[in-house]
Structure formats: structure tokens, C-alpha cells
mmCIF file of C-alpha atoms in Angstrom:
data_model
loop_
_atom_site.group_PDB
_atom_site.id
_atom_site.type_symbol
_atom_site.label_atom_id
_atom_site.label_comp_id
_atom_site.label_asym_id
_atom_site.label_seq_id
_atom_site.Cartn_x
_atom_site.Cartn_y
_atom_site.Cartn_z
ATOM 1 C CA UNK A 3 95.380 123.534 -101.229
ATOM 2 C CA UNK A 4 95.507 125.276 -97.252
ATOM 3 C CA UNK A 5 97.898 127.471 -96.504
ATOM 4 C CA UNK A 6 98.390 129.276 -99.934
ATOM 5 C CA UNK A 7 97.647 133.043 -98.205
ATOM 6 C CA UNK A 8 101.049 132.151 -96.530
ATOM 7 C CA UNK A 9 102.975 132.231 -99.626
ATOM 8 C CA UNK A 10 106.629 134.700 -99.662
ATOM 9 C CA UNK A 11 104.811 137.708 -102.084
ATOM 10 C CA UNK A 12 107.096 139.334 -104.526
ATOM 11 C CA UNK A 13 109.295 138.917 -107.575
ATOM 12 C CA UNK A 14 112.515 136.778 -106.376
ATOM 13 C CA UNK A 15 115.523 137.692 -108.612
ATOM 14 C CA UNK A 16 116.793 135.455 -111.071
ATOM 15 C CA UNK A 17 119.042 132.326 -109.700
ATOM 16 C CA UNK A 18 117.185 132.184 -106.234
ATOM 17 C CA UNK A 19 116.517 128.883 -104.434
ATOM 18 C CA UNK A 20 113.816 128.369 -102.144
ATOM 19 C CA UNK A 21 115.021 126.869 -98.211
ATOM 20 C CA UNK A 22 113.268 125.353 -95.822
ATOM 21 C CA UNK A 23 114.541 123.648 -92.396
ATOM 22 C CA UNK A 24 111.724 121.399 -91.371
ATOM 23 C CA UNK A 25 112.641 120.303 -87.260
ATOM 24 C CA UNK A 26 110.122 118.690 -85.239
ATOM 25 C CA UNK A 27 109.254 121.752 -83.186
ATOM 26 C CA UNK A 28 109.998 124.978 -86.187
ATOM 27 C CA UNK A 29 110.012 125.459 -89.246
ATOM 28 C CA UNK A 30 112.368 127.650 -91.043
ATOM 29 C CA UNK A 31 111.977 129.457 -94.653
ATOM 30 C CA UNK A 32 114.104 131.939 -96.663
ATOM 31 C CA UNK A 33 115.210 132.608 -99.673
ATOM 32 C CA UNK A 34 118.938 131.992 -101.136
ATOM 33 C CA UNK A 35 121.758 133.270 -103.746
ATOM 34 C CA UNK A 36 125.067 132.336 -104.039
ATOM 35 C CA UNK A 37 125.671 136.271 -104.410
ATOM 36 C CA UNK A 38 123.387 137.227 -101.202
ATOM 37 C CA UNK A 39 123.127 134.140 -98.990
ATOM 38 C CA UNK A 40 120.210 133.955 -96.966
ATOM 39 C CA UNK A 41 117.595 136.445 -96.806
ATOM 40 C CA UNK A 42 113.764 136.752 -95.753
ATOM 41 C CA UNK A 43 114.110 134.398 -93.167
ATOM 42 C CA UNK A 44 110.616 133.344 -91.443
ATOM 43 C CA UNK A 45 110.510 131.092 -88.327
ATOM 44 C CA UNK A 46 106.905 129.290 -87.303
ATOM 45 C CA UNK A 47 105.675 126.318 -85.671
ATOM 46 C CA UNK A 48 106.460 123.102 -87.606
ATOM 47 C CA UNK A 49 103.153 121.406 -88.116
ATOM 48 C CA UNK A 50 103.426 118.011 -85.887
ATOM 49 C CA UNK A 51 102.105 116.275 -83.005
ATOM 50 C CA UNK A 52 104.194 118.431 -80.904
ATOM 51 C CA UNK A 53 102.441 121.827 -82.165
ATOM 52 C CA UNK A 54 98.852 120.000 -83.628
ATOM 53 C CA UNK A 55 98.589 117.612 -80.618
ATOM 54 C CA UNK A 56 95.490 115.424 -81.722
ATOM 55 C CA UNK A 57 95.579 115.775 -85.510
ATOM 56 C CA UNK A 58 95.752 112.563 -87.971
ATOM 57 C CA UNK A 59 99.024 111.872 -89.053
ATOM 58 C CA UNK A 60 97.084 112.197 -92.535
ATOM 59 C CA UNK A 61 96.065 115.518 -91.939
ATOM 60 C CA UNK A 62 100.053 116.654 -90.270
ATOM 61 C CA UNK A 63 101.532 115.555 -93.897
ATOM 62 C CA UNK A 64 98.842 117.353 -95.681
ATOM 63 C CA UNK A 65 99.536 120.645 -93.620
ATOM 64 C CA UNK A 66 103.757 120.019 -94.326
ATOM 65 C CA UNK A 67 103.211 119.600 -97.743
ATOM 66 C CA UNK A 68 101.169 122.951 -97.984
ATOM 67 C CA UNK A 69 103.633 125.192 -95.590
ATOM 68 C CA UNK A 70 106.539 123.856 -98.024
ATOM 69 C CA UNK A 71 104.415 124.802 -100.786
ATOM 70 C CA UNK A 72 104.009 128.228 -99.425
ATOM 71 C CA UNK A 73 107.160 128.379 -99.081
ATOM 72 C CA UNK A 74 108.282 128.849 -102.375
ATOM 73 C CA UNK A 75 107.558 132.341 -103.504
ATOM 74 C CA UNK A 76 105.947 132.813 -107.943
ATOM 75 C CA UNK A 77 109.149 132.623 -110.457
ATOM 76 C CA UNK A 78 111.122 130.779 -107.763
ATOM 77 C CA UNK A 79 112.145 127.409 -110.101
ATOM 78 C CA UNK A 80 114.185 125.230 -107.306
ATOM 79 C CA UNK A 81 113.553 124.663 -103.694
ATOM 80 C CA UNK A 82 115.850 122.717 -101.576
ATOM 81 C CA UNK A 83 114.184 120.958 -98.600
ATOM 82 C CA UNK A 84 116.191 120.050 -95.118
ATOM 83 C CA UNK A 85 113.842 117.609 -93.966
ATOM 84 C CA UNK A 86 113.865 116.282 -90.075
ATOM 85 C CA UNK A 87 113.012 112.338 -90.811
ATOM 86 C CA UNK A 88 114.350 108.964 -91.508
ATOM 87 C CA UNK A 89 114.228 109.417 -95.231
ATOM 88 C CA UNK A 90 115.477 107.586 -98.735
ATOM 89 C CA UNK A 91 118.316 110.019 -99.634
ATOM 90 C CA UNK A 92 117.778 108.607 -103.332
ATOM 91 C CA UNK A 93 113.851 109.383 -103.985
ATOM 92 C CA UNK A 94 112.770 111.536 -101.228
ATOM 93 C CA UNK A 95 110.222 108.888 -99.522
ATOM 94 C CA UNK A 96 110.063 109.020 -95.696
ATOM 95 C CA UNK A 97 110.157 106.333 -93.736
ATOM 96 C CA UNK A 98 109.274 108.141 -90.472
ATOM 97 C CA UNK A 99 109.570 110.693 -87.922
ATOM 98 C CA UNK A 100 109.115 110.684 -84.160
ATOM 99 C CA UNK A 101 109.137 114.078 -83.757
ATOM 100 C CA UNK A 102 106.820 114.769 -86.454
ATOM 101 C CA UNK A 103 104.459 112.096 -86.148
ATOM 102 C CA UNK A 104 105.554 109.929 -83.752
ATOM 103 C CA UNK A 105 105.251 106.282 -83.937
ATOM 104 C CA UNK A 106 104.160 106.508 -87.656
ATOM 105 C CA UNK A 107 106.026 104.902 -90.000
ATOM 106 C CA UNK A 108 103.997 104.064 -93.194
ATOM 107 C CA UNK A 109 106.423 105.599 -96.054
ATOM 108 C CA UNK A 110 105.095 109.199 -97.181
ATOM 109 C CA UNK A 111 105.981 110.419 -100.777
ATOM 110 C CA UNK A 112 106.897 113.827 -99.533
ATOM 111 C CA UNK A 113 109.077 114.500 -102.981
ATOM 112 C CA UNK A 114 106.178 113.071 -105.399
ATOM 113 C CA UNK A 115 103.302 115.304 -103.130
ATOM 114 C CA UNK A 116 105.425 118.329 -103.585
ATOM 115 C CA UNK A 117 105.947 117.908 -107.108
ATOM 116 C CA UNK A 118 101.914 116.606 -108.224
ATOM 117 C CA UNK A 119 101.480 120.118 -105.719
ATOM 118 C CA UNK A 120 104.111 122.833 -107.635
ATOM 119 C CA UNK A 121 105.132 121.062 -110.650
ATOM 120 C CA UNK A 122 106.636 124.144 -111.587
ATOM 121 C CA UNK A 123 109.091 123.555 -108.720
ATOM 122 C CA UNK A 124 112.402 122.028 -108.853
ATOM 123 C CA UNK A 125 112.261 120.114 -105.716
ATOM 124 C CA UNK A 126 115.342 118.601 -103.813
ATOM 125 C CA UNK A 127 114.630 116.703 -99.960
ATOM 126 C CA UNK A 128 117.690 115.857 -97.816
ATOM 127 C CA UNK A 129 117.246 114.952 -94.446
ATOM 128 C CA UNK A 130 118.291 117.660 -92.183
ATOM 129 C CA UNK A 131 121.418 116.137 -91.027
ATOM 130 C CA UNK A 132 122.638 115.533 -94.254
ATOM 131 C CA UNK A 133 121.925 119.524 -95.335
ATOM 132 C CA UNK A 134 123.981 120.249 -91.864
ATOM 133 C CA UNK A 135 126.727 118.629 -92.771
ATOM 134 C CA UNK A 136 126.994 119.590 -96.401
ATOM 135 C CA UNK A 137 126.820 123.403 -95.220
ATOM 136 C CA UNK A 138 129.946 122.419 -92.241
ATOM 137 C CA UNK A 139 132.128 120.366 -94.607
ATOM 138 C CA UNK A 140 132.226 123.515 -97.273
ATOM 139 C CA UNK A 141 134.416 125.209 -94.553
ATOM 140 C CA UNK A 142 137.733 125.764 -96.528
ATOM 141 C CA UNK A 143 139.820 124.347 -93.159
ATOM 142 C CA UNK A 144 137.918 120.884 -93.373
ATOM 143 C CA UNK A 145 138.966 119.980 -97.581
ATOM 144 C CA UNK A 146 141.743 118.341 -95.986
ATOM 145 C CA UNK A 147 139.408 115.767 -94.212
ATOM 146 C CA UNK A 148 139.147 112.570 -95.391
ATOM 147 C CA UNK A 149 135.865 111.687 -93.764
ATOM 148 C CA UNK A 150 133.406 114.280 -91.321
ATOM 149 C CA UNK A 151 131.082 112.878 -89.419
ATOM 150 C CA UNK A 152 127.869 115.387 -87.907
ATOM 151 C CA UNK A 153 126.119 114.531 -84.907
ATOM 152 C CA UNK A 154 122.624 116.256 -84.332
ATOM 153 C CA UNK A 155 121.208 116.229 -80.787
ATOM 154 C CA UNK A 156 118.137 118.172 -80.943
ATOM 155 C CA UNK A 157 114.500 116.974 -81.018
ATOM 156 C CA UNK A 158 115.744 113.522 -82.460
ATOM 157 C CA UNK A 159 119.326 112.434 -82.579
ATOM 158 C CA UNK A 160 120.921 111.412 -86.290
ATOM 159 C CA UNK A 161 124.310 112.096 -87.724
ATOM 160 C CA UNK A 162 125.687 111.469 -91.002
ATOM 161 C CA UNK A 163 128.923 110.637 -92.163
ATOM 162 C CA UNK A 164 130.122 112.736 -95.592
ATOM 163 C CA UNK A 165 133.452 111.447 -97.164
ATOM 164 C CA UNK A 166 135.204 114.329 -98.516
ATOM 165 C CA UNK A 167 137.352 112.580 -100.944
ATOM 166 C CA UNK A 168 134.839 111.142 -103.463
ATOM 167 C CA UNK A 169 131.894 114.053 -101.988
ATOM 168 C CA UNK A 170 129.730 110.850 -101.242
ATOM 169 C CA UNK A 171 127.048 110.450 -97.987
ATOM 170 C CA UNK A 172 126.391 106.312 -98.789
ATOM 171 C CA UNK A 173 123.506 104.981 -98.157
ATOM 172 C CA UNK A 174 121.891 101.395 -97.231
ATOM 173 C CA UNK A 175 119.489 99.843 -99.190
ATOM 174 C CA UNK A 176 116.512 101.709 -97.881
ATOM 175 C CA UNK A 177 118.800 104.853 -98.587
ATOM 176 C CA UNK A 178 119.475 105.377 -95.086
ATOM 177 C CA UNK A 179 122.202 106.255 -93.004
ATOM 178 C CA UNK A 180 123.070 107.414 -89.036
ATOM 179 C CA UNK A 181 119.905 107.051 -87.773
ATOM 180 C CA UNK A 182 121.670 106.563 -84.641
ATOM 181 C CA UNK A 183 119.080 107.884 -82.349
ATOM 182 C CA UNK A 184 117.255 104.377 -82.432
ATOM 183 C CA UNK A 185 119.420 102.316 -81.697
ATOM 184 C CA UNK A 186 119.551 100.030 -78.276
ATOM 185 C CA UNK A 187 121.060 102.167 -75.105
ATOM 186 C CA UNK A 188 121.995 100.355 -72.152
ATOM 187 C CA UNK A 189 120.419 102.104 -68.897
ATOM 188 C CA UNK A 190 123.109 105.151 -68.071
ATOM 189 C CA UNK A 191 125.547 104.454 -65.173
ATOM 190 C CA UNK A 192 124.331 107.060 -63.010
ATOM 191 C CA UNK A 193 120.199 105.266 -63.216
ATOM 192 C CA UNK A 194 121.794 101.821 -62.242
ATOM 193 C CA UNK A 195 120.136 100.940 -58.743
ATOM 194 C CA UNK A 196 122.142 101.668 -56.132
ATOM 195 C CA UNK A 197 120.982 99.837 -53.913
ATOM 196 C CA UNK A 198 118.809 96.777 -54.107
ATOM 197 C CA UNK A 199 115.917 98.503 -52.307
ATOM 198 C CA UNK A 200 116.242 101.967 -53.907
ATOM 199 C CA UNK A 201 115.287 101.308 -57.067
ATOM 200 C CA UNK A 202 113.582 98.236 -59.025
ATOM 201 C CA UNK A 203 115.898 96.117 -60.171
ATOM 202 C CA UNK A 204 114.177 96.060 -63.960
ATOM 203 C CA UNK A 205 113.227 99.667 -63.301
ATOM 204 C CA UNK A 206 111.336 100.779 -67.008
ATOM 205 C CA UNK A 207 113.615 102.417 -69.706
ATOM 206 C CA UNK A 208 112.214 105.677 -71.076
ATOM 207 C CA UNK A 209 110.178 105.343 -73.953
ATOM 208 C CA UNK A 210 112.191 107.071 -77.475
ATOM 209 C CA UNK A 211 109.295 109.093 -79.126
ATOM 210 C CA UNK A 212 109.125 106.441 -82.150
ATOM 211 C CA UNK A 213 107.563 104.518 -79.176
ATOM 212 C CA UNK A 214 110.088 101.590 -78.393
ATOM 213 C CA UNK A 215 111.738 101.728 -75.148
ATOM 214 C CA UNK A 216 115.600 102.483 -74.810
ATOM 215 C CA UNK A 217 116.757 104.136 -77.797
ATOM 216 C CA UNK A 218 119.522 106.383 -77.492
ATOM 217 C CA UNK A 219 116.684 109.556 -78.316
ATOM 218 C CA UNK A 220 115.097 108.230 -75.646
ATOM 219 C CA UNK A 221 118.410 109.434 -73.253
ATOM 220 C CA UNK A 222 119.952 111.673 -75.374
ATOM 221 C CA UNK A 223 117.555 113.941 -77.108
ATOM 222 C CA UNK A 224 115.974 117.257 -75.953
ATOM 223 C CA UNK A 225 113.034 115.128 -74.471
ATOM 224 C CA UNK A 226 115.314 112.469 -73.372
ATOM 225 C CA UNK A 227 116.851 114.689 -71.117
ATOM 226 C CA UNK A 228 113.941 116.075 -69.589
ATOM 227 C CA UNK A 229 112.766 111.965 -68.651
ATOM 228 C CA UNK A 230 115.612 111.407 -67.209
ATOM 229 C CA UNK A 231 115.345 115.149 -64.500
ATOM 230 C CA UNK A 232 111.761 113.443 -63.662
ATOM 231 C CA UNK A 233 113.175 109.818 -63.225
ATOM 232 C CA UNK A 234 116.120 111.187 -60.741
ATOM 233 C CA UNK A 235 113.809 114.054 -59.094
ATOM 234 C CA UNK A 236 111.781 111.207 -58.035
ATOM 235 C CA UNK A 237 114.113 109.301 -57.708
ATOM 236 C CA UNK A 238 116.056 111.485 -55.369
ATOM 237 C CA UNK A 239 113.672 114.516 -54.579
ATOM 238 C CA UNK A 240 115.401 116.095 -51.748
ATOM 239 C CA UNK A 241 118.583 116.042 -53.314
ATOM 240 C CA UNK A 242 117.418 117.490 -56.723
ATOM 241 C CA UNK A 243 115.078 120.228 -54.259
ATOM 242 C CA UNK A 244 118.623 121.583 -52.918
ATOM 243 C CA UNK A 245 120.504 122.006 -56.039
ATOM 244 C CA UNK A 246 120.795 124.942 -58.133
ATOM 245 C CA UNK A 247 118.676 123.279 -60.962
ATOM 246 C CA UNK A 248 116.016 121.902 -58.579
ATOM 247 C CA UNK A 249 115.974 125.358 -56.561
ATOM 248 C CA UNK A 250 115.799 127.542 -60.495
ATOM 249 C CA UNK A 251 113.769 125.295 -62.405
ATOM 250 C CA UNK A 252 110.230 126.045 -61.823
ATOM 251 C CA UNK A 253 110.948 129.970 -62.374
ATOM 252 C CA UNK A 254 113.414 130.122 -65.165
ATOM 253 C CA UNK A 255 112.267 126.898 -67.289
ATOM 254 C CA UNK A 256 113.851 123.480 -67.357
ATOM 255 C CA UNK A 257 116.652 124.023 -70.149
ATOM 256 C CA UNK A 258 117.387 127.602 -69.183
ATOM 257 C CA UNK A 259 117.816 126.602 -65.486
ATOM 258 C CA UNK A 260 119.574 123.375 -66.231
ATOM 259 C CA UNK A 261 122.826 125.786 -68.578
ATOM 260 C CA UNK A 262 122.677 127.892 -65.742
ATOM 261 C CA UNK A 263 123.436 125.191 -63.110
ATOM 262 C CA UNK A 264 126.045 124.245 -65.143
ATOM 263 C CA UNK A 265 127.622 127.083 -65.951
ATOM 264 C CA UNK A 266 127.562 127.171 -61.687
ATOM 265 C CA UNK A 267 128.884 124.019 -61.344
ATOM 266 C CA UNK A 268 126.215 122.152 -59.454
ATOM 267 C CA UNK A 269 126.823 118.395 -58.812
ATOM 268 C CA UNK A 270 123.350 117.454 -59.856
ATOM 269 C CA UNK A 271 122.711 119.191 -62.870
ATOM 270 C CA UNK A 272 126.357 117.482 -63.912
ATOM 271 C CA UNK A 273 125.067 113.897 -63.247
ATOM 272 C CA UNK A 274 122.100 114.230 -65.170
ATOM 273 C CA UNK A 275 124.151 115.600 -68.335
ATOM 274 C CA UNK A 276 126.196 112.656 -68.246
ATOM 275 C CA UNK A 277 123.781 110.033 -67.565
ATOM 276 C CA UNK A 278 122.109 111.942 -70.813
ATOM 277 C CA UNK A 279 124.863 111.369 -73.066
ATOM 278 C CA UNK A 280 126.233 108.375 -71.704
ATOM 279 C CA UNK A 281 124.372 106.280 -74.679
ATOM 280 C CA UNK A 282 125.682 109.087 -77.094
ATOM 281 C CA UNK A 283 129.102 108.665 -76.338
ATOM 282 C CA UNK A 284 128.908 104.205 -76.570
ATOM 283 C CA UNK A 285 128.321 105.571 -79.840
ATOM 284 C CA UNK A 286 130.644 108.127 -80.595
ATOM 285 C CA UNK A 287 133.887 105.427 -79.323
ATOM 286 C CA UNK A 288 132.036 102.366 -81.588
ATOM 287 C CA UNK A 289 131.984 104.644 -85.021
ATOM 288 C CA UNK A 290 135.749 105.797 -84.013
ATOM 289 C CA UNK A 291 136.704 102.260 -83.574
ATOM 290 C CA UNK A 292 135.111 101.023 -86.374
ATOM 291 C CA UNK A 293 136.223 103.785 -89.205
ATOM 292 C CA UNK A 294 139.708 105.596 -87.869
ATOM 293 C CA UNK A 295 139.262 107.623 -90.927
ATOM 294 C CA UNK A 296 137.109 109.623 -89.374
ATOM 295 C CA UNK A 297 139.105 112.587 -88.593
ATOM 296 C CA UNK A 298 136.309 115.190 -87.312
ATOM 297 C CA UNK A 299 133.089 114.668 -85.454
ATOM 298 C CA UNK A 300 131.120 117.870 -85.326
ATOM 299 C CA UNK A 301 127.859 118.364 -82.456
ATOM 300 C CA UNK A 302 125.256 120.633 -83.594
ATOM 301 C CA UNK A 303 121.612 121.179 -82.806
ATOM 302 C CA UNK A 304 119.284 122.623 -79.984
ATOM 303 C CA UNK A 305 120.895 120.457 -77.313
ATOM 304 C CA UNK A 306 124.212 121.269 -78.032
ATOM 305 C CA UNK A 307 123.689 125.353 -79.171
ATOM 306 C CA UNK A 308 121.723 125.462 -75.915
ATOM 307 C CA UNK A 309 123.816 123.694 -73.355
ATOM 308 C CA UNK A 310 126.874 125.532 -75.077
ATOM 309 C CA UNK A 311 130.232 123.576 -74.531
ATOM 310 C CA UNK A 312 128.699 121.070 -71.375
ATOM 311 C CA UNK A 313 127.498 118.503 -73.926
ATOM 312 C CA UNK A 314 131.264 117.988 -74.984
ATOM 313 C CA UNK A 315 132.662 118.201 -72.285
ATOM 314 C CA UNK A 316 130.056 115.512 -70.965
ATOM 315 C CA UNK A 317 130.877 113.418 -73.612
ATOM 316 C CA UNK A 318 135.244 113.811 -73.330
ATOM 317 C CA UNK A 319 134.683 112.876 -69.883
ATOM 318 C CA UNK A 320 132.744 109.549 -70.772
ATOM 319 C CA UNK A 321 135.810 109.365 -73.415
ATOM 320 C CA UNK A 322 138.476 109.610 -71.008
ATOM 321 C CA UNK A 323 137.231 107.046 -69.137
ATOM 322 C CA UNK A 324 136.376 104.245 -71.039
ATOM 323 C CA UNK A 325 138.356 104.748 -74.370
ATOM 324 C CA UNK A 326 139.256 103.393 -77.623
ATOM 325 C CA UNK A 327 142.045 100.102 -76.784
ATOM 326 C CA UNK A 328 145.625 100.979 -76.710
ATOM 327 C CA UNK A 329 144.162 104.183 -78.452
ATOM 328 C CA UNK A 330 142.981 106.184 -75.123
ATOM 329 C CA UNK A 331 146.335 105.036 -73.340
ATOM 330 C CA UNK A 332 149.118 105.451 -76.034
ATOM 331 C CA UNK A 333 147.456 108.534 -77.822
ATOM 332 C CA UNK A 334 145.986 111.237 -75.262
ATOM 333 C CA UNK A 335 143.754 114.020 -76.499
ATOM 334 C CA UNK A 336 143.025 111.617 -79.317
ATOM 335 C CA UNK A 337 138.995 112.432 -78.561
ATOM 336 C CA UNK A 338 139.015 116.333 -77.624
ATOM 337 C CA UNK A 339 141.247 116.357 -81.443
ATOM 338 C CA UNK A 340 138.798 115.012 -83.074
ATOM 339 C CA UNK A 341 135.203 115.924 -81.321
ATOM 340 C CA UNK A 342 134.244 119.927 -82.118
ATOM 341 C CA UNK A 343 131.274 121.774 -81.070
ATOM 342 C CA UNK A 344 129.599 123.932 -84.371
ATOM 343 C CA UNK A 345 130.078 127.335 -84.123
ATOM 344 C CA UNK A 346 126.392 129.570 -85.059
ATOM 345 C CA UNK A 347 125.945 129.413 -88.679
ATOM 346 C CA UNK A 348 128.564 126.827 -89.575
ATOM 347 C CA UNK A 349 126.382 124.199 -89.906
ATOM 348 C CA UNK A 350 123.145 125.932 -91.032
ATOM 349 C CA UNK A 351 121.162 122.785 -92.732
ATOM 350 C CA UNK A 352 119.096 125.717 -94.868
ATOM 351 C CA UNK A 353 122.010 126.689 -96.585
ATOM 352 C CA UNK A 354 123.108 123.208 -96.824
ATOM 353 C CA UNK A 355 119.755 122.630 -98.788
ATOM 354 C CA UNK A 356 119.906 125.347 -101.055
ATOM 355 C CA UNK A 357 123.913 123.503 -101.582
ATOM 356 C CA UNK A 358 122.023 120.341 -102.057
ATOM 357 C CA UNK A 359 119.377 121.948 -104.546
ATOM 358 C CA UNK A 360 122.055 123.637 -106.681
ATOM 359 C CA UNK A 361 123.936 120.303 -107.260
ATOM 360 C CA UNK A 362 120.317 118.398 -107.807
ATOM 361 C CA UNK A 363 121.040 116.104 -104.913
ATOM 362 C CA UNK A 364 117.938 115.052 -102.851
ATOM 363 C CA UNK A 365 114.905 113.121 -104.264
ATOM 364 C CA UNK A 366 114.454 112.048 -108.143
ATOM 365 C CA UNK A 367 116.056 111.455 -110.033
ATOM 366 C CA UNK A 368 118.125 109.651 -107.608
ATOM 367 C CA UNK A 369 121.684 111.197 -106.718
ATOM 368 C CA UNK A 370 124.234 109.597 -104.200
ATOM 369 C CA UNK A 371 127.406 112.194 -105.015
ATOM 370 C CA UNK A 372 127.320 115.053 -103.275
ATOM 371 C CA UNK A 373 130.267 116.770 -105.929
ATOM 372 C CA UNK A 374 132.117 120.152 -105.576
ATOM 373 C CA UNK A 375 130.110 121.467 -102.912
ATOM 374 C CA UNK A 376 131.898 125.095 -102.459
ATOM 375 C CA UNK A 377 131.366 127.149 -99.486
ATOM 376 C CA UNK A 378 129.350 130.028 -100.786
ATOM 377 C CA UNK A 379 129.698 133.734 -99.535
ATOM 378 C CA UNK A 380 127.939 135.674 -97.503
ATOM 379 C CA UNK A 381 126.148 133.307 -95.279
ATOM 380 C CA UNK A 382 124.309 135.502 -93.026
ATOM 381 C CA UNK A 383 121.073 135.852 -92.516
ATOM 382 C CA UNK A 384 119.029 139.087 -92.901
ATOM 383 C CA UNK A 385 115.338 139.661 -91.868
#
């Protein structure tokens, strides 16, 4: 087995869980107590097509399933995996990743390879969103909830949907759930031609990364945005030259110069956020129509940490125009009560895998309940 030199050296006390936050573009590692939290945090390069451009699919799983397996220090007995993929929440096969492997969706064993690799090993995979929200709804100020939904808008887009009252994610019959980030998205407002010469009338929608054309990723997502700042620079160069994101961009990086020129304001930089999260929100007002239970929807992930409080405020604004029926009008601030931004650390999907491995939940044998999750103190991280 590769990668084995990379293994965490040194006698872990008693009661420790291995973590690992597998994203499409990092990986994170550390080690966890209920006593100490987090500790011995590592950060690298996930190994995907983003990071190993030209590598086999094959060859991408092979490297995962050796940088989990060095993951896990000697004496360590359970790991708990936050896994970024379509997976079955009951066995721990995925179904596929975009980010990882792009359009690749034959099913991969990952919890039987990790187990025929450390049978020693304890394992328990959740997919990342899942571990997110487990670690956010162990907050004591959301046991009152009856149901939390967490949307991730990183790499990919997923959320998950965790009713407090019975401690239950539920699952389809694949042993999916929220894999919003592929479904259809009509074309933003803000692309629509506006005029019949300016654009094509049937004007291509961006490709999602799975490789199907429209998806909300293929909007929403990190990558999503960026398409859609190429499709309006061309299709509006001299406007997007003059703005404060067109004038920054080339010297301070595309998502460092794209906060900035909203933090200033600039009209441009505004119309591409919410043509980006246009899709998002069609989504956000259909799961709020369909289930009023849902008393808190919490962003989190790189999009949202990096843009700060834009993306919600992007997505109120799409809200406050085209609301729930009867809701918007006879209930105001019936959105902005219920849609929160994650604070740093609240919703921390390594600690909500180590949660997930102390309960057993993740992989075989197959567990739906997610029971008596308790919020467990500290929660810092210490290098």
C-alpha cells in the first residue's frame, strides 16, 4: 500500500477517533477526544482530478483509500470519515463525485476498501454534509428545532436535512439524500438575452462538473461562479473592464477580488452573485414550501466562509422578491428568520465525523438514527 510513510507517528491516548474531511480540493486529518477536541490537524491536497489532473479514476480511489489509511495513526481503533460524494448513508458505497472524479459514477466500495486495507480499524463514512450538520445541530440553542436543514456551497453543492426530534437524516432507496447540486436550473435572470441580437437565443448552459449541462453546481458552486464571470466578461467586456472586480481581478485573484468588490459595493460584482445563486434560492423557497417544519436553514462551505455574509444576502434578496404564497406577503422576515450563515467552527464536518464514529453511524452495519448526538467540549483546533 502507497502512502504508508505518511502515517500520524506516535502513541494516541486511549478513546481517540481518527477524522478526516475529504473535499474535492483538501483534505483534512486530526485526531479527536471528547475530553480534548481536535488536535494534530494536517491540511494537504485531496487526491482528485482537480490536484492529479490526468490520473485514472482507478488510480484517484487507490491514492484516497491510502491517504485515509495514513490517516489513522497505530492503536487508533475508530476512524470517522466526512466524505465529499453522493454516497449510500447505509453501507458506505459511493455513487459518485464530480469534484473528485468527475463524470465517474461506477459505485466504489470506499467502506469495504478501507476495511480489507486496516481491518483493525473501526471505520464510519458519512458524506460531508451530513458530518456538517451533525456537528451544527449539537449546538445547545438548536434542540428546540424540529427539523435543520444544511446547505453546502463549496466545490459541489449538497445539503441535508437532520430531524431533531427522532435524530434521523432519511434516506431514499439508494441511501441518498439533498443532492441538490444536480438538479435542473433554469438559465439565471440576469444571463437571459437582452436583446434578440445580444445574445443567442439558446445560448449553451454551463456544464455542472458531473458533466450534464445546467445543474444548479453548474451556477452555484465555487466553479459555477467563476463560468458565469467568463460568460458575462464576454458577454459584456467593457463593462466588467470598468468595475472594481474587472479592474482587481487579474492582481488579487478571482475570489479575493470578487469579496472585495463587494464589500465596495460594485454593481457588477453584485449581478454576478445573484445570477450565481439565483438556482440556489428556486431551491431554498421549493424545500420551504414543501416541509414548513423546517425551522433553520444553515449556509456553510468555501463559497459562503469566503464571500462572508453576500451569499445571504444574495439569496434574501431573490427571497424577497419572489416568495413563498401568502407566506412572503402576510409574514415578513419569514426568510432572513429562518436562513443563517455558520459561524467558523460551528459546523466543522471533522468533528461531526468523529460524532458520527462514536455513535457507529456511517457504513456497515447499516445505521439510519443519528441518536443523542451531544455537543462535545472543547472544539478547537490545535496544531
Amino acid at each position: 500500500m502507497t502512502g504508508t510513510s505518511d502515517r500520524v507517528e506516535g502513541t494516541p491516548p486511549a478513546g481517540d477517533i481518527a477524522v478526516v474531511d475529504v473535499g474535492g480540493t483538501r483534505l483534512r486529518r486530526a485526531l479527536w477526544s471528547p475530553e480534548g477536541g481536535l488536535r494534530d490537524l494536517v491540511e494537504r491536497p485531496s487526491p482528485s482530478m482537480r490536484t492529479l489532473p490526468g490520473l485514472p479514476v482507478p488510480e484517484l480511489r487507490q491514492r484516497m483509500v491510502d491517504a485515509l489509511c495514513a490517516a489513522v495513526p497505530a492503536g487508533v481503533a475508530r476512524a470517522g470519515v466526512s466524505f465529499g460524494a453522493a454516497l449510500d448513508h447505509r453501507t458506505g458505497t459511493v455513487y459518485a463525485s464530480a469534484p473528485l472524479w468527475g463524470p465517474h459514477t461506477e459505485p466504489f466500495d470506499l467502506h469495504g476498501a478501507l476495511r480489507a486495507a486496516r481491518p483493525e480499524v473501526a471505520w464510519h463514512v458519512v458524506n460531508d454534509v451530513t458530518a456538517a450538520l451533525l456537528h451544527a445541530a449539537a449546538a445547545p440553542h438548536r434542540r428546540s428545532l424540529r427539523k435543520l436543514l444544511l446547505v453546502t456551497v463549496s466545490t459541489g453543492i449538497a445539503c441535508r436535512i437532520l430531524d431533531l426530534r427522532t435524530d434521523t437524516v432519511a434516506v431514499d432507496d439508494s441511501g441518498l439524500q439533498g443532492e441538490i447540486g444536480h438538479l435542473p436550473a433554469a438559465l439565471p435572470t440576469a444571463l437571459a438575452p437582452r436583446t434578440a441580437s445580444a445574445v443567442p437565443a439558446h445560448a449553451p448552459a454551463p456544464v455542472c462538473d458531473c458533466g450534464t449541462p445546467g445543474h444548479v453546481a453548474a451556477y452555484s458552486s465555487g466553479p459555477g461562479v467563476r463560468r458565469l464571470a467568463e460568460s458575462m466578461r464576454v458577454r459584456d467586456a467593457e463593462r466588467w473592464a470598468g468595475s472594481a472586480l474587472g479592474l482587481t481581478e487579474e492582481e488579487a485573484g478571482f475570489e479575493r477580488a470578487l469579496r472585495a468588490a463587494l464589500d465596495e459595493g460594485d454593481a457588477v460584482a453584485r449581478e454576478l452573485l445573484s445570477a450565481a445563486v439565483e438556482p440556489l434560492a428556486d431551491v431554498l423557497r421549493t424545500a420551504l414550501c414543501l416541509d414548513p417544519e423546517l425551522d433553520e436553514i444553515v449556509l456553510t462551505g468555501g463559497v459562503v466562509y469566503g464571500l462572508g455574509g453576500h451569499v445571504r444576502r444574495a439569496l434574501l434578496a431573490h427571497l424577497a422578491r419572489t416568495g413563498l404564497y401568502l407566506t412572503g406577503d402576510r409574514c415578513p422576515g419569514w426568510a432572513e428568520r429562518r436562513i443563517t450563515t455558520a459561524r467558523p467552527g460551528e459546523a466543522d464536518p471533522l468533528i461531526g465525523a468523529a460524532l458520527a464514529a462514536r455513535r457507529g453511524t456511517g457504513g456497515a452495519p447499516a445505521v439510519t438514527g443519528l441518536t443523542h448526538f451531544s455537543d462535545p467540549q472543547p472544539t478547537g483546533a490545535t496544531r
